[in-house]
Coordinates of C-alpha atoms in Angstrom, one line a residue:
X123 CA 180.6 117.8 -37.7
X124 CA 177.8 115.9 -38.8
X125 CA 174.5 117.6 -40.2
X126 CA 171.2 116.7 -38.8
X127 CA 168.4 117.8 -40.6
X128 CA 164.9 117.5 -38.9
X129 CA 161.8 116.0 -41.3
X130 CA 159.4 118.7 -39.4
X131 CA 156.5 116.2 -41.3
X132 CA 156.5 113.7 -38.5
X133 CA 159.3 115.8 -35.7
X134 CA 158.0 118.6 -33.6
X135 CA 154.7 117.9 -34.9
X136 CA 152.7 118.9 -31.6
X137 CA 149.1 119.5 -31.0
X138 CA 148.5 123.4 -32.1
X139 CA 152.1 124.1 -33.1
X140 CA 152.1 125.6 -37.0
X141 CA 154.8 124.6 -39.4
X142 CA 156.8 127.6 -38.9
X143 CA 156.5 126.6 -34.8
X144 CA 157.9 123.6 -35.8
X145 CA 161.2 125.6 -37.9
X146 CA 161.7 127.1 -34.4
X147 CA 162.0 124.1 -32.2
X148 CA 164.1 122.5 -34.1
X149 CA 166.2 126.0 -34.1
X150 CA 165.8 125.1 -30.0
X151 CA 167.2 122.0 -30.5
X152 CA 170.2 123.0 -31.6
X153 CA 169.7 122.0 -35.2
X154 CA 171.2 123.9 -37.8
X155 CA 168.5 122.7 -40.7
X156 CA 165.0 121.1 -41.7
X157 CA 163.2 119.2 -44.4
X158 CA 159.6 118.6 -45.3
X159 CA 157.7 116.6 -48.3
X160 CA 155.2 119.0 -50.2
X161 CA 155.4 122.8 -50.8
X162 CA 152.2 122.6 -52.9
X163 CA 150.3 122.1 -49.3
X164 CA 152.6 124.6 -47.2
X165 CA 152.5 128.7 -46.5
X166 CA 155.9 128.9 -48.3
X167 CA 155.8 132.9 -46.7
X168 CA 155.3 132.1 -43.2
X169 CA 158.3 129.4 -43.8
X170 CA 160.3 131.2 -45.3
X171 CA 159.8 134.3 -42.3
X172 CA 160.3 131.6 -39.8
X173 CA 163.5 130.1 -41.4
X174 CA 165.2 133.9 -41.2
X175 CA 163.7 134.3 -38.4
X176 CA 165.9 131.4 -36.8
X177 CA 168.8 131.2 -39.5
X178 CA 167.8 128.0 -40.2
X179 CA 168.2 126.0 -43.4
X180 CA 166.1 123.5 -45.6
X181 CA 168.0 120.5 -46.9
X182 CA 165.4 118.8 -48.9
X183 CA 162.2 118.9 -50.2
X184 CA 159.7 116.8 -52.5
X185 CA 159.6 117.5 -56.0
X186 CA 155.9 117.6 -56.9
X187 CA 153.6 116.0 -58.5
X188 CA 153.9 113.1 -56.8
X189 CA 152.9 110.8 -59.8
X190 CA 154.7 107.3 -61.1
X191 CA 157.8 108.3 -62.9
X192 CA 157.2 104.3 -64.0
X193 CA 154.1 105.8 -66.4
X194 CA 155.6 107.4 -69.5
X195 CA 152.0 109.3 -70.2
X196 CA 153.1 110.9 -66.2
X197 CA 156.4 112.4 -68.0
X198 CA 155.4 116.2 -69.2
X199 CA 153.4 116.8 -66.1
X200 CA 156.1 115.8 -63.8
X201 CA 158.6 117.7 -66.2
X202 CA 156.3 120.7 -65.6
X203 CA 156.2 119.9 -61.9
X204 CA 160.0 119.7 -61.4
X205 CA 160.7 122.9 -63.0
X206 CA 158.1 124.8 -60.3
X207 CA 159.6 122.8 -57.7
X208 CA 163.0 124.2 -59.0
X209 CA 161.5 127.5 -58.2
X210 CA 160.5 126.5 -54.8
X211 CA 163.5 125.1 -54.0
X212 CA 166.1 128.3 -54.6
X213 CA 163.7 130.4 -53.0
X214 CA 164.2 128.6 -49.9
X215 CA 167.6 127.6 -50.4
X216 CA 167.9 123.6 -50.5
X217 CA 170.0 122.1 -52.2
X218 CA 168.1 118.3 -52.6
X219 CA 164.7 117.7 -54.4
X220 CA 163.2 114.2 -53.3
X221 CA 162.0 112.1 -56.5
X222 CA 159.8 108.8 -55.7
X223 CA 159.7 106.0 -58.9
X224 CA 156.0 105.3 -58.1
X225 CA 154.5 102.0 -58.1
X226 CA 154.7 98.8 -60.2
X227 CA 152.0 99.2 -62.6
X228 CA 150.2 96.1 -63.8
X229 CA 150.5 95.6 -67.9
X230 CA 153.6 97.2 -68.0
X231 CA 157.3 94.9 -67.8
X232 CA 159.7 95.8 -65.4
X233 CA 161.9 96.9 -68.4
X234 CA 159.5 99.5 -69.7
X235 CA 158.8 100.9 -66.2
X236 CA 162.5 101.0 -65.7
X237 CA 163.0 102.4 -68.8
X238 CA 160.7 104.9 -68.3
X239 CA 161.8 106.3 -65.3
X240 CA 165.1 106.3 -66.6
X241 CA 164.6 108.6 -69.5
X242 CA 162.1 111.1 -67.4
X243 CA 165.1 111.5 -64.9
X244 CA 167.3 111.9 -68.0
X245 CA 164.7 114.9 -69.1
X246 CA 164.3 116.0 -65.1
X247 CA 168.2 116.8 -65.5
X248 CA 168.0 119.1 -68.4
X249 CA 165.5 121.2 -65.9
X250 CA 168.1 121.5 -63.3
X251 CA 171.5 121.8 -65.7
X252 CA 172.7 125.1 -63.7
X253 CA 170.9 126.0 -61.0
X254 CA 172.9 124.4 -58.0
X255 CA 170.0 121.7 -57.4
X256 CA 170.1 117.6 -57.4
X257 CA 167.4 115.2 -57.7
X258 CA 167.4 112.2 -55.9
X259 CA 165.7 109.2 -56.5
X260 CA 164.5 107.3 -53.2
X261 CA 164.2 103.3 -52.6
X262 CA 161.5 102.4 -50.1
X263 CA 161.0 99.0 -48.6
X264 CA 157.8 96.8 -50.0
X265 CA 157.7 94.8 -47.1
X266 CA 156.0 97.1 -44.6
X267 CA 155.3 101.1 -45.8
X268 CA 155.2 100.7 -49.3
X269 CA 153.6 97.6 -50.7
X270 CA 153.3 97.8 -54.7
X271 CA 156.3 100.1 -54.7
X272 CA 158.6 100.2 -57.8
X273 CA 162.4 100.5 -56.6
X274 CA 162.7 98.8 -53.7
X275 CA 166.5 98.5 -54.4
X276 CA 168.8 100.5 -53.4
X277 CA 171.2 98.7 -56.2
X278 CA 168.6 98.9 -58.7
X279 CA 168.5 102.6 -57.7
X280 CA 172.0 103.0 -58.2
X281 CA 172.0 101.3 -61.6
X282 CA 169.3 103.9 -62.8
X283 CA 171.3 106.6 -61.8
X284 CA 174.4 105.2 -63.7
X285 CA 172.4 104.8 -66.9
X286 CA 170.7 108.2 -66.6
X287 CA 174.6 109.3 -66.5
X288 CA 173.9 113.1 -65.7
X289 CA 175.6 114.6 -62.4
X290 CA 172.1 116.2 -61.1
X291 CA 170.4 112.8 -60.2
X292 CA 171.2 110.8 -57.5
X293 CA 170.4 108.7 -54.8
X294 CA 168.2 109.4 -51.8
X295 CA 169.5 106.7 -49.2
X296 CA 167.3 105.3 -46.4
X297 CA 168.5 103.5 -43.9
X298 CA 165.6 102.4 -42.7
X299 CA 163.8 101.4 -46.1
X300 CA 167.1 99.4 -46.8
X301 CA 167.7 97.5 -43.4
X302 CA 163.8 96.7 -43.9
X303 CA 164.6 95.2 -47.3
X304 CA 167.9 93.0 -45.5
X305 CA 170.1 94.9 -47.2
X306 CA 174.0 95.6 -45.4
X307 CA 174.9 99.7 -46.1
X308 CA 178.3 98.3 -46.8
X309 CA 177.4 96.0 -49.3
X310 CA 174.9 97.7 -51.5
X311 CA 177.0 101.5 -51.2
X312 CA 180.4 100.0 -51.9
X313 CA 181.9 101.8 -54.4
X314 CA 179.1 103.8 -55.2
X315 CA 179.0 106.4 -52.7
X316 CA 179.5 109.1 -54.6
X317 CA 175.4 108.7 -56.0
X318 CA 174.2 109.5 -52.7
X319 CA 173.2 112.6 -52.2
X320 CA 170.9 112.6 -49.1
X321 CA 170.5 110.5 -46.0
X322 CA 167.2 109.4 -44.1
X323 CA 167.1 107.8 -40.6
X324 CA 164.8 105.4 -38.8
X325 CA 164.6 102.3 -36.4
X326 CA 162.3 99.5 -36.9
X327 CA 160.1 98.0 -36.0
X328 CA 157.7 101.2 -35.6
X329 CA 159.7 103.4 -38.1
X330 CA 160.0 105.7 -35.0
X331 CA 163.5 107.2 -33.4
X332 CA 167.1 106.0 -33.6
X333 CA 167.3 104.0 -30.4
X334 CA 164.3 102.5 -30.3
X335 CA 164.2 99.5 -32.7
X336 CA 167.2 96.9 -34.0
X337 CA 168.6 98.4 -36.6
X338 CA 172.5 99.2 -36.3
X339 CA 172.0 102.6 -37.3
X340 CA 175.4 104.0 -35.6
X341 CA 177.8 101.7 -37.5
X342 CA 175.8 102.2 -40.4
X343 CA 175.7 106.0 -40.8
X344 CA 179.5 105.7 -39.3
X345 CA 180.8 104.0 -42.2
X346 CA 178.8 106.1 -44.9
X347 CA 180.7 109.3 -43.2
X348 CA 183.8 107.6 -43.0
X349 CA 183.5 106.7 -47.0
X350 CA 183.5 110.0 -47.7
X351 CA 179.7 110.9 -47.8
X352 CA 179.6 114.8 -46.6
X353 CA 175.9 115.6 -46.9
X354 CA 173.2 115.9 -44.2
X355 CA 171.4 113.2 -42.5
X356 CA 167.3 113.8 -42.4
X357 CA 165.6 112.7 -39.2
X358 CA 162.4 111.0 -40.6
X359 CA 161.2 109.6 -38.3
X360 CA 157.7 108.9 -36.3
X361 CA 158.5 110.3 -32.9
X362 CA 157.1 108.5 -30.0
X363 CA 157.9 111.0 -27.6
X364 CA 157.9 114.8 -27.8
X365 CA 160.0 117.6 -27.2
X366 CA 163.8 118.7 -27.9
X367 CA 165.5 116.3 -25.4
X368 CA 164.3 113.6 -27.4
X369 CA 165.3 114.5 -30.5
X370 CA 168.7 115.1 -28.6
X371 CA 168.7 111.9 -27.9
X372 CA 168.1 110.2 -30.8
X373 CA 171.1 112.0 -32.3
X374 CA 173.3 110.9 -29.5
X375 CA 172.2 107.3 -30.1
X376 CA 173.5 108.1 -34.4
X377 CA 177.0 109.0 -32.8
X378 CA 176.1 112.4 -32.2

């Protein structure tokens, strides 16, 4: 069965419900796990009561600081960063980190910046040699959410991975970043599906739930599973209406 994982940022976000509310409807939803973006910001004690609480578990989460892995100068601090988040991490048991490239920066080539984040991840790897965890690095589209962004391709992305050439980086796939960008799932993952080790969801226009927008997100996440990808899928996504039957219904739209 597939593995939805709900992005409790943006899902079950109601007015006077705490994070750890939020763990337990999702738990009510019949989800089996949840991710979020910062721990810096969160009551990691209350989370992690509310996750036993519920026996639910956390897929993903960011690896902070969230500075350009495209600035060199940015590598110690985010080396620092990543071994905390480590910490963090196998405390509350997930598996994925969540690694962003950061933005173009002006007076620097593409070739530096890519070389840059290149041999940070390539450092970032020696941090998590041994303790169960992955990295991944995640495209986002240019065109609408992320405007100045770095990697806005999710080939690109891929080709860092290969040249990093360690087994704890990967790929964080969007579907909704890459539809955004014109890309076809089949086209740019061919071959390569073995980088990817996390899944987002979205529709557009709106970046709001499966079903709502144009983007073929069922034949899309059908093929990814039926190429051999066995992770979970994260539902990040804006809702635009609350409560568990409509998250139920998003996943239905996805193929269930």
């Amino acid at each position: 069965m597939r593995r939805y994982s709900a992005c409790i940022e943006w899902l079950f976000a109601e007015e006077g419900d705490s994070f750890p509310d939020r763990i337990r409807h999702a738990h009510a939803a019949g989800l089996t796990a949840i991710e979020f973006w910062r721990w810096t910001d969160k009551d990691l004690d209350a989370i992690e009561a509310a996750l036993k609480e519920t026996g639910l578990a956390v897929t993903s989460l960011v690896a902070e600081p969230m500075i350009a892995l495209t600035d060199a100068a940015n590598r110690q601090a985010w080396l620092k960063g990543l071994a905390e988040s480590v910490t963090v991490a196998k405390r509350l048991g997930a598996p994925v980190l969540i690694a962003q490239a950061g933005d173009d920066l002006p007076g620097l080539t593409r070739e530096e910046q890519r070389r840059a984040v290149t041999e940070t991840l390539r450092a970032g790897a020696d941090i998590l040699k041994g303790s169960g965890l992955r990295l991944g690095v995640e495209p986002l589209n240019i065109r609408i959410d992320h405007v100045g962004y770095f990697l806005d391709s999710t080939r690109e992305g891929l080709d860092i991975i290969d040249d990093v050439a360690r087994p704890e980086i990967g790929i964080v796939y969007d579907i909704y970043h890459s539809a955004v960008m014109d890309e076809r799932t089949e086209e740019v993952l061919n071959g390569r599906l073995d980088r990817i080790i996390h899944v987002h969801v979205a529709d557009h226009p709106g970046r709001n739930e499966p079903g709502s927008g144009g983007i073929d997100l069922a034949p899309r996440l059908g093929w990814i599973f039926a190429n051999g990808y066995d992770g979970a899928v994260g539902l990040e996504y804006r809702p635009t209406r609350p409560g568990v039957g409509a998250v139920k219904a998003a996943i239905a739209s996805l193929g269930g």
